[in-house]
């Protein structure tokens, strides 16, 4: 097994971080954590913390660094026992980036920023619908279900995430611009930053990311990898 690496996905909400994570987990057998998913689970619990998290998420704001730290530490306990660990949605601000440095220790961190134009992101997020039963995602703007509001896969009802409503999308994008985007400088200075154009289709984006990870392609600002450092 190759040495473990932490792969961080930056990118606005709707950039395709979740889609690319799913494919990388399948192809490279990496482990992963989506902090958004983990926090949605917490937000479903009828506890003080759960209710606070839900209210914050429904406003499109970031939940507290303390709660996120708890979630990340819980999921990353044995991250070194893998070829790689993908973080989808973490870190989202500088304090969280510092926390990740501490958790990672000597484990290398690679950062991939999936860059997507805001109008594309808005179209993706506002059209997104999720099946209440099987979790499958449809998009009324790009791949509408055969029957309105009904999941093609299992026939259950499709719902819109509360944070995919228009006002909340705008707030999430603002939070991204103000708090998460500055991380591009942080990681560029560390020399582990790579950008990919996420306006293209998911297959093309995946090929670019895979090539970067396996060292088949180099790009300005990428961590000059040799073949034996690849994740494959
Ligand atoms: P996502 O599914 O990644 O778009 O995340 C959905 C929501 O979960 C975000 O809008 C935040 O409210 C919350 N969230 C996810 N990751 C973080 C994080 N690293 N820090 C703070 N809040 C987060």
mmCIF file of C-alpha atoms and ligand atoms in Angstrom:
data_model
loop_
_atom_site.group_PDB
_atom_site.id
_atom_site.type_symbol
_atom_site.label_atom_id
_atom_site.label_comp_id
_atom_site.label_asym_id
_atom_site.label_seq_id
_atom_site.Cartn_x
_atom_site.Cartn_y
_atom_site.Cartn_z
ATOM 1 C CA UNK A 1 0.000 0.000 0.000
ATOM 2 C CA UNK A 2 1.256 3.460 -0.824
ATOM 3 C CA UNK A 3 1.737 6.044 1.886
ATOM 4 C CA UNK A 4 -1.451 7.799 2.941
ATOM 5 C CA UNK A 5 -2.310 11.257 1.637
ATOM 6 C CA UNK A 6 -5.080 13.644 2.551
ATOM 7 C CA UNK A 7 -6.967 15.049 -0.398
ATOM 8 C CA UNK A 8 -8.897 18.261 0.207
ATOM 9 C CA UNK A 9 -11.574 19.385 -2.228
ATOM 10 C CA UNK A 10 -12.116 23.114 -2.343
ATOM 11 C CA UNK A 11 -14.785 24.620 -4.570
ATOM 12 C CA UNK A 12 -18.070 26.460 -4.195
ATOM 13 C CA UNK A 13 -21.226 24.604 -3.189
ATOM 14 C CA UNK A 14 -22.412 22.754 -6.282
ATOM 15 C CA UNK A 15 -18.929 22.599 -7.843
ATOM 16 C CA UNK A 16 -19.129 18.799 -7.986
ATOM 17 C CA UNK A 17 -16.984 17.882 -4.980
ATOM 18 C CA UNK A 18 -19.400 15.146 -3.896
ATOM 19 C CA UNK A 19 -19.602 13.629 -7.385
ATOM 20 C CA UNK A 20 -15.819 13.516 -7.767
ATOM 21 C CA UNK A 21 -15.376 12.142 -4.248
ATOM 22 C CA UNK A 22 -17.757 9.246 -4.978
ATOM 23 C CA UNK A 23 -15.811 8.339 -8.116
ATOM 24 C CA UNK A 24 -12.393 8.592 -6.459
ATOM 25 C CA UNK A 25 -13.516 6.432 -3.561
ATOM 26 C CA UNK A 26 -14.617 3.797 -6.096
ATOM 27 C CA UNK A 27 -11.537 3.997 -8.346
ATOM 28 C CA UNK A 28 -8.774 4.469 -5.781
ATOM 29 C CA UNK A 29 -10.440 2.841 -2.773
ATOM 30 C CA UNK A 30 -9.815 5.925 -0.685
ATOM 31 C CA UNK A 31 -11.755 6.738 2.476
ATOM 32 C CA UNK A 32 -13.692 9.943 2.711
ATOM 33 C CA UNK A 33 -15.661 12.353 4.843
ATOM 34 C CA UNK A 34 -18.298 14.802 3.630
ATOM 35 C CA UNK A 35 -18.704 17.191 6.548
ATOM 36 C CA UNK A 36 -21.995 18.393 5.013
ATOM 37 C CA UNK A 37 -23.383 14.820 5.096
ATOM 38 C CA UNK A 38 -22.084 14.161 8.605
ATOM 39 C CA UNK A 39 -23.542 17.451 9.836
ATOM 40 C CA UNK A 40 -26.903 16.756 8.171
ATOM 41 C CA UNK A 41 -27.012 13.547 10.212
ATOM 42 C CA UNK A 42 -26.265 15.488 13.407
ATOM 43 C CA UNK A 43 -28.879 18.073 12.422
ATOM 44 C CA UNK A 44 -31.455 15.284 12.191
ATOM 45 C CA UNK A 45 -31.009 14.510 15.905
ATOM 46 C CA UNK A 46 -33.409 16.198 18.306
ATOM 47 C CA UNK A 47 -30.676 17.480 20.612
ATOM 48 C CA UNK A 48 -29.583 21.017 21.405
ATOM 49 C CA UNK A 49 -26.514 20.602 19.183
ATOM 50 C CA UNK A 50 -28.564 18.989 16.416
ATOM 51 C CA UNK A 51 -31.153 21.779 16.431
ATOM 52 C CA UNK A 52 -28.471 24.477 16.420
ATOM 53 C CA UNK A 53 -26.708 22.799 13.495
ATOM 54 C CA UNK A 54 -29.943 22.498 11.508
ATOM 55 C CA UNK A 55 -30.859 26.169 11.981
ATOM 56 C CA UNK A 56 -27.375 27.285 10.953
ATOM 57 C CA UNK A 57 -27.325 25.056 7.883
ATOM 58 C CA UNK A 58 -30.784 26.177 6.803
ATOM 59 C CA UNK A 59 -29.505 29.767 6.829
ATOM 60 C CA UNK A 60 -26.576 28.750 4.621
ATOM 61 C CA UNK A 61 -23.997 29.695 7.273
ATOM 62 C CA UNK A 62 -21.090 27.660 8.602
ATOM 63 C CA UNK A 63 -21.704 25.650 11.762
ATOM 64 C CA UNK A 64 -19.283 26.262 14.637
ATOM 65 C CA UNK A 65 -15.664 25.238 14.245
ATOM 66 C CA UNK A 66 -16.009 23.301 17.532
ATOM 67 C CA UNK A 67 -18.753 21.034 16.183
ATOM 68 C CA UNK A 68 -16.930 20.548 12.880
ATOM 69 C CA UNK A 69 -13.713 19.689 14.754
ATOM 70 C CA UNK A 70 -15.598 17.063 16.752
ATOM 71 C CA UNK A 71 -17.007 15.496 13.574
ATOM 72 C CA UNK A 72 -13.674 15.536 11.744
ATOM 73 C CA UNK A 73 -11.762 14.028 14.654
ATOM 74 C CA UNK A 74 -14.409 11.316 15.007
ATOM 75 C CA UNK A 75 -14.195 10.301 11.322
ATOM 76 C CA UNK A 76 -10.457 10.700 10.883
ATOM 77 C CA UNK A 77 -9.311 8.518 13.784
ATOM 78 C CA UNK A 78 -7.702 5.863 11.571
ATOM 79 C CA UNK A 79 -7.173 7.825 8.339
ATOM 80 C CA UNK A 80 -3.547 6.655 8.064
ATOM 81 C CA UNK A 81 -4.759 3.082 7.425
ATOM 82 C CA UNK A 82 -5.737 3.937 3.850
ATOM 83 C CA UNK A 83 -4.158 4.922 0.549
ATOM 84 C CA UNK A 84 -5.822 8.295 0.891
ATOM 85 C CA UNK A 85 -8.478 10.189 2.772
ATOM 86 C CA UNK A 86 -10.715 12.647 0.922
ATOM 87 C CA UNK A 87 -12.194 15.641 2.686
ATOM 88 C CA UNK A 88 -15.259 17.015 0.908
ATOM 89 C CA UNK A 89 -16.328 20.291 2.515
ATOM 90 C CA UNK A 90 -13.515 20.662 5.043
ATOM 91 C CA UNK A 91 -11.651 22.911 5.730
ATOM 92 C CA UNK A 92 -13.939 25.873 5.001
ATOM 93 C CA UNK A 93 -12.032 28.645 6.774
ATOM 94 C CA UNK A 94 -8.516 29.377 7.971
ATOM 95 C CA UNK A 95 -9.090 28.148 11.530
ATOM 96 C CA UNK A 96 -10.213 24.791 10.116
ATOM 97 C CA UNK A 97 -7.207 24.684 7.780
ATOM 98 C CA UNK A 98 -4.941 25.111 10.825
ATOM 99 C CA UNK A 99 -6.818 22.329 12.585
ATOM 100 C CA UNK A 100 -6.253 20.052 9.601
ATOM 101 C CA UNK A 101 -2.511 20.786 9.708
ATOM 102 C CA UNK A 102 -2.538 19.596 13.300
ATOM 103 C CA UNK A 103 -4.539 16.429 12.571
ATOM 104 C CA UNK A 104 -2.498 15.590 9.448
ATOM 105 C CA UNK A 105 0.876 15.868 11.167
ATOM 106 C CA UNK A 106 3.421 14.632 8.628
ATOM 107 C CA UNK A 107 0.797 13.197 6.253
ATOM 108 C CA UNK A 108 0.925 15.186 2.992
ATOM 109 C CA UNK A 109 -2.111 17.291 2.111
ATOM 110 C CA UNK A 110 -3.084 17.726 -1.546
ATOM 111 C CA UNK A 111 -5.632 20.354 -2.433
ATOM 112 C CA UNK A 112 -7.815 20.357 -5.521
ATOM 113 C CA UNK A 113 -9.999 23.347 -6.250
ATOM 114 C CA UNK A 114 -12.884 22.585 -8.600
ATOM 115 C CA UNK A 115 -13.607 25.953 -10.149
ATOM 116 C CA UNK A 116 -17.080 26.586 -11.501
ATOM 117 C CA UNK A 117 -18.754 29.802 -12.685
ATOM 118 C CA UNK A 118 -21.362 31.101 -10.254
ATOM 119 C CA UNK A 119 -24.226 30.982 -12.760
ATOM 120 C CA UNK A 120 -23.507 27.276 -13.388
ATOM 121 C CA UNK A 121 -23.427 26.564 -9.655
ATOM 122 C CA UNK A 122 -26.733 28.393 -9.108
ATOM 123 C CA UNK A 123 -28.391 26.384 -11.894
ATOM 124 C CA UNK A 124 -27.047 23.123 -10.461
ATOM 125 C CA UNK A 125 -28.053 23.830 -6.855
ATOM 126 C CA UNK A 126 -31.491 25.286 -7.593
ATOM 127 C CA UNK A 127 -32.378 22.274 -9.763
ATOM 128 C CA UNK A 128 -31.117 19.647 -7.321
ATOM 129 C CA UNK A 129 -33.672 17.225 -5.855
ATOM 130 C CA UNK A 130 -32.948 14.283 -3.560
ATOM 131 C CA UNK A 131 -34.936 11.098 -3.105
ATOM 132 C CA UNK A 132 -36.236 10.737 0.457
ATOM 133 C CA UNK A 133 -35.837 6.963 0.307
ATOM 134 C CA UNK A 134 -32.732 5.996 -1.670
ATOM 135 C CA UNK A 135 -30.868 9.327 -1.594
ATOM 136 C CA UNK A 136 -30.430 9.474 -5.393
ATOM 137 C CA UNK A 137 -29.884 12.991 -6.717
ATOM 138 C CA UNK A 138 -31.794 14.283 -9.758
ATOM 139 C CA UNK A 139 -31.611 17.705 -11.322
ATOM 140 C CA UNK A 140 -34.684 19.325 -12.842
ATOM 141 C CA UNK A 141 -32.436 21.641 -14.896
ATOM 142 C CA UNK A 142 -30.118 18.973 -16.347
ATOM 143 C CA UNK A 143 -31.551 15.452 -15.886
ATOM 144 C CA UNK A 144 -35.230 15.827 -14.949
ATOM 145 C CA UNK A 145 -36.970 12.759 -13.508
ATOM 146 C CA UNK A 146 -39.423 11.032 -15.863
ATOM 147 C CA UNK A 147 -42.283 12.023 -13.555
ATOM 148 C CA UNK A 148 -42.215 15.309 -11.681
ATOM 149 C CA UNK A 149 -41.037 14.982 -8.038
ATOM 150 C CA UNK A 150 -40.756 11.183 -8.285
ATOM 151 C CA UNK A 151 -37.470 9.277 -8.071
ATOM 152 C CA UNK A 152 -36.642 7.369 -11.289
ATOM 153 C CA UNK A 153 -34.818 4.705 -9.274
ATOM 154 C CA UNK A 154 -37.297 3.780 -6.542
ATOM 155 C CA UNK A 155 -40.486 5.781 -7.119
ATOM 156 C CA UNK A 156 -40.295 7.657 -3.786
ATOM 157 C CA UNK A 157 -40.785 11.404 -3.409
ATOM 158 C CA UNK A 158 -38.046 13.835 -4.453
ATOM 159 C CA UNK A 159 -37.419 16.812 -2.169
ATOM 160 C CA UNK A 160 -35.392 20.000 -2.338
ATOM 161 C CA UNK A 161 -32.775 20.553 0.387
ATOM 162 C CA UNK A 162 -33.776 23.612 2.475
ATOM 163 C CA UNK A 163 -30.353 25.128 1.788
ATOM 164 C CA UNK A 164 -30.900 24.816 -1.991
ATOM 165 C CA UNK A 165 -33.613 27.527 -1.895
ATOM 166 C CA UNK A 166 -32.623 30.688 -3.846
ATOM 167 C CA UNK A 167 -31.879 33.040 -0.897
ATOM 168 C CA UNK A 168 -29.902 30.400 0.925
ATOM 169 C CA UNK A 169 -27.868 29.562 -2.186
ATOM 170 C CA UNK A 170 -26.869 33.244 -2.395
ATOM 171 C CA UNK A 171 -25.835 33.232 1.279
ATOM 172 C CA UNK A 172 -23.814 29.999 0.855
ATOM 173 C CA UNK A 173 -21.981 31.520 -2.106
ATOM 174 C CA UNK A 174 -21.252 34.678 -0.119
ATOM 175 C CA UNK A 175 -19.904 32.600 2.801
ATOM 176 C CA UNK A 176 -17.770 30.662 0.321
ATOM 177 C CA UNK A 177 -16.329 33.858 -1.195
ATOM 178 C CA UNK A 178 -15.578 35.413 2.183
ATOM 179 C CA UNK A 179 -14.385 32.468 4.259
ATOM 180 C CA UNK A 180 -13.368 29.542 2.063
ATOM 181 C CA UNK A 181 -11.855 31.191 -1.017
ATOM 182 C CA UNK A 182 -8.945 32.684 0.992
ATOM 183 C CA UNK A 183 -7.758 29.100 1.509
ATOM 184 C CA UNK A 184 -6.522 29.093 -2.087
ATOM 185 C CA UNK A 185 -3.746 31.499 -1.011
ATOM 186 C CA UNK A 186 -3.004 29.468 2.097
ATOM 187 C CA UNK A 187 -2.488 26.274 0.089
ATOM 188 C CA UNK A 188 -0.790 27.944 -2.878
ATOM 189 C CA UNK A 189 1.893 29.197 -0.475
ATOM 190 C CA UNK A 190 2.273 25.661 0.854
ATOM 191 C CA UNK A 191 2.820 24.418 -2.727
ATOM 192 C CA UNK A 192 0.132 21.740 -2.678
ATOM 193 C CA UNK A 193 -2.599 23.502 -4.664
ATOM 194 C CA UNK A 194 -4.135 22.397 -7.974
ATOM 195 C CA UNK A 195 -7.048 23.848 -9.944
ATOM 196 C CA UNK A 196 -9.381 22.058 -12.293
ATOM 197 C CA UNK A 197 -12.075 23.576 -14.485
ATOM 198 C CA UNK A 198 -15.338 22.207 -13.083
ATOM 199 C CA UNK A 199 -17.539 23.776 -15.782
ATOM 200 C CA UNK A 200 -16.805 20.715 -17.918
ATOM 201 C CA UNK A 201 -18.707 17.439 -17.644
ATOM 202 C CA UNK A 202 -18.041 15.159 -14.657
ATOM 203 C CA UNK A 203 -16.091 12.580 -16.741
ATOM 204 C CA UNK A 204 -13.640 15.171 -18.036
ATOM 205 C CA UNK A 205 -13.155 16.637 -14.560
ATOM 206 C CA UNK A 206 -12.541 13.159 -13.175
ATOM 207 C CA UNK A 207 -9.899 12.416 -15.835
ATOM 208 C CA UNK A 208 -8.054 15.645 -15.001
ATOM 209 C CA UNK A 209 -8.102 14.893 -11.278
ATOM 210 C CA UNK A 210 -6.995 11.275 -11.749
ATOM 211 C CA UNK A 211 -4.139 12.361 -13.978
ATOM 212 C CA UNK A 212 -3.031 14.833 -11.331
ATOM 213 C CA UNK A 213 -3.166 12.244 -8.563
ATOM 214 C CA UNK A 214 -1.316 9.577 -10.501
ATOM 215 C CA UNK A 215 1.362 11.989 -11.673
ATOM 216 C CA UNK A 216 0.440 11.591 -15.341
ATOM 217 C CA UNK A 217 0.079 15.301 -15.738
ATOM 218 C CA UNK A 218 1.802 18.250 -14.137
ATOM 219 C CA UNK A 219 0.375 21.730 -13.804
ATOM 220 C CA UNK A 220 1.596 25.056 -12.482
ATOM 221 C CA UNK A 221 1.242 25.070 -8.721
ATOM 222 C CA UNK A 222 0.770 21.322 -8.419
ATOM 223 C CA UNK A 223 2.990 19.316 -6.096
ATOM 224 C CA UNK A 224 5.457 17.925 -8.655
ATOM 225 C CA UNK A 225 4.741 14.258 -8.014
ATOM 226 C CA UNK A 226 6.794 11.330 -9.025
ATOM 227 C CA UNK A 227 5.149 8.064 -10.075
ATOM 228 C CA UNK A 228 5.955 6.318 -6.794
ATOM 229 C CA UNK A 229 4.117 9.035 -4.907
ATOM 230 C CA UNK A 230 0.914 8.419 -6.839
ATOM 231 C CA UNK A 231 -2.245 7.234 -5.146
ATOM 232 C CA UNK A 232 -2.920 4.559 -7.731
HETATM 233 P P1 LIG B 1 -22.243 20.909 1.932
HETATM 234 O O1 LIG B 1 -23.084 19.693 1.805
HETATM 235 O O2 LIG B 1 -20.771 20.636 1.924
HETATM 236 O O3 LIG B 1 -22.634 22.003 0.953
HETATM 237 O O4 LIG B 1 -22.534 21.499 3.389
HETATM 238 C C1 LIG B 1 -23.845 21.854 3.783
HETATM 239 C C2 LIG B 1 -23.779 22.759 4.996
HETATM 240 O O5 LIG B 1 -23.134 22.068 6.077
HETATM 241 C C3 LIG B 1 -22.964 24.023 4.822
HETATM 242 O O6 LIG B 1 -23.698 25.060 4.200
HETATM 243 C C4 LIG B 1 -22.646 24.363 6.275
HETATM 244 O O7 LIG B 1 -23.759 24.890 6.958
HETATM 245 C C5 LIG B 1 -22.379 22.973 6.857
HETATM 246 N N1 LIG B 1 -20.950 22.593 6.740
HETATM 247 C C6 LIG B 1 -20.419 21.613 5.972
HETATM 248 N N2 LIG B 1 -19.086 21.551 6.134
HETATM 249 C C7 LIG B 1 -18.767 22.527 7.019
HETATM 250 C C8 LIG B 1 -17.551 22.987 7.580
HETATM 251 N N3 LIG B 1 -16.362 22.418 7.265
HETATM 252 N N4 LIG B 1 -17.603 24.024 8.456
HETATM 253 C C9 LIG B 1 -18.770 24.599 8.803
HETATM 254 N N5 LIG B 1 -19.969 24.220 8.299
HETATM 255 C C10 LIG B 1 -19.967 23.195 7.413
#
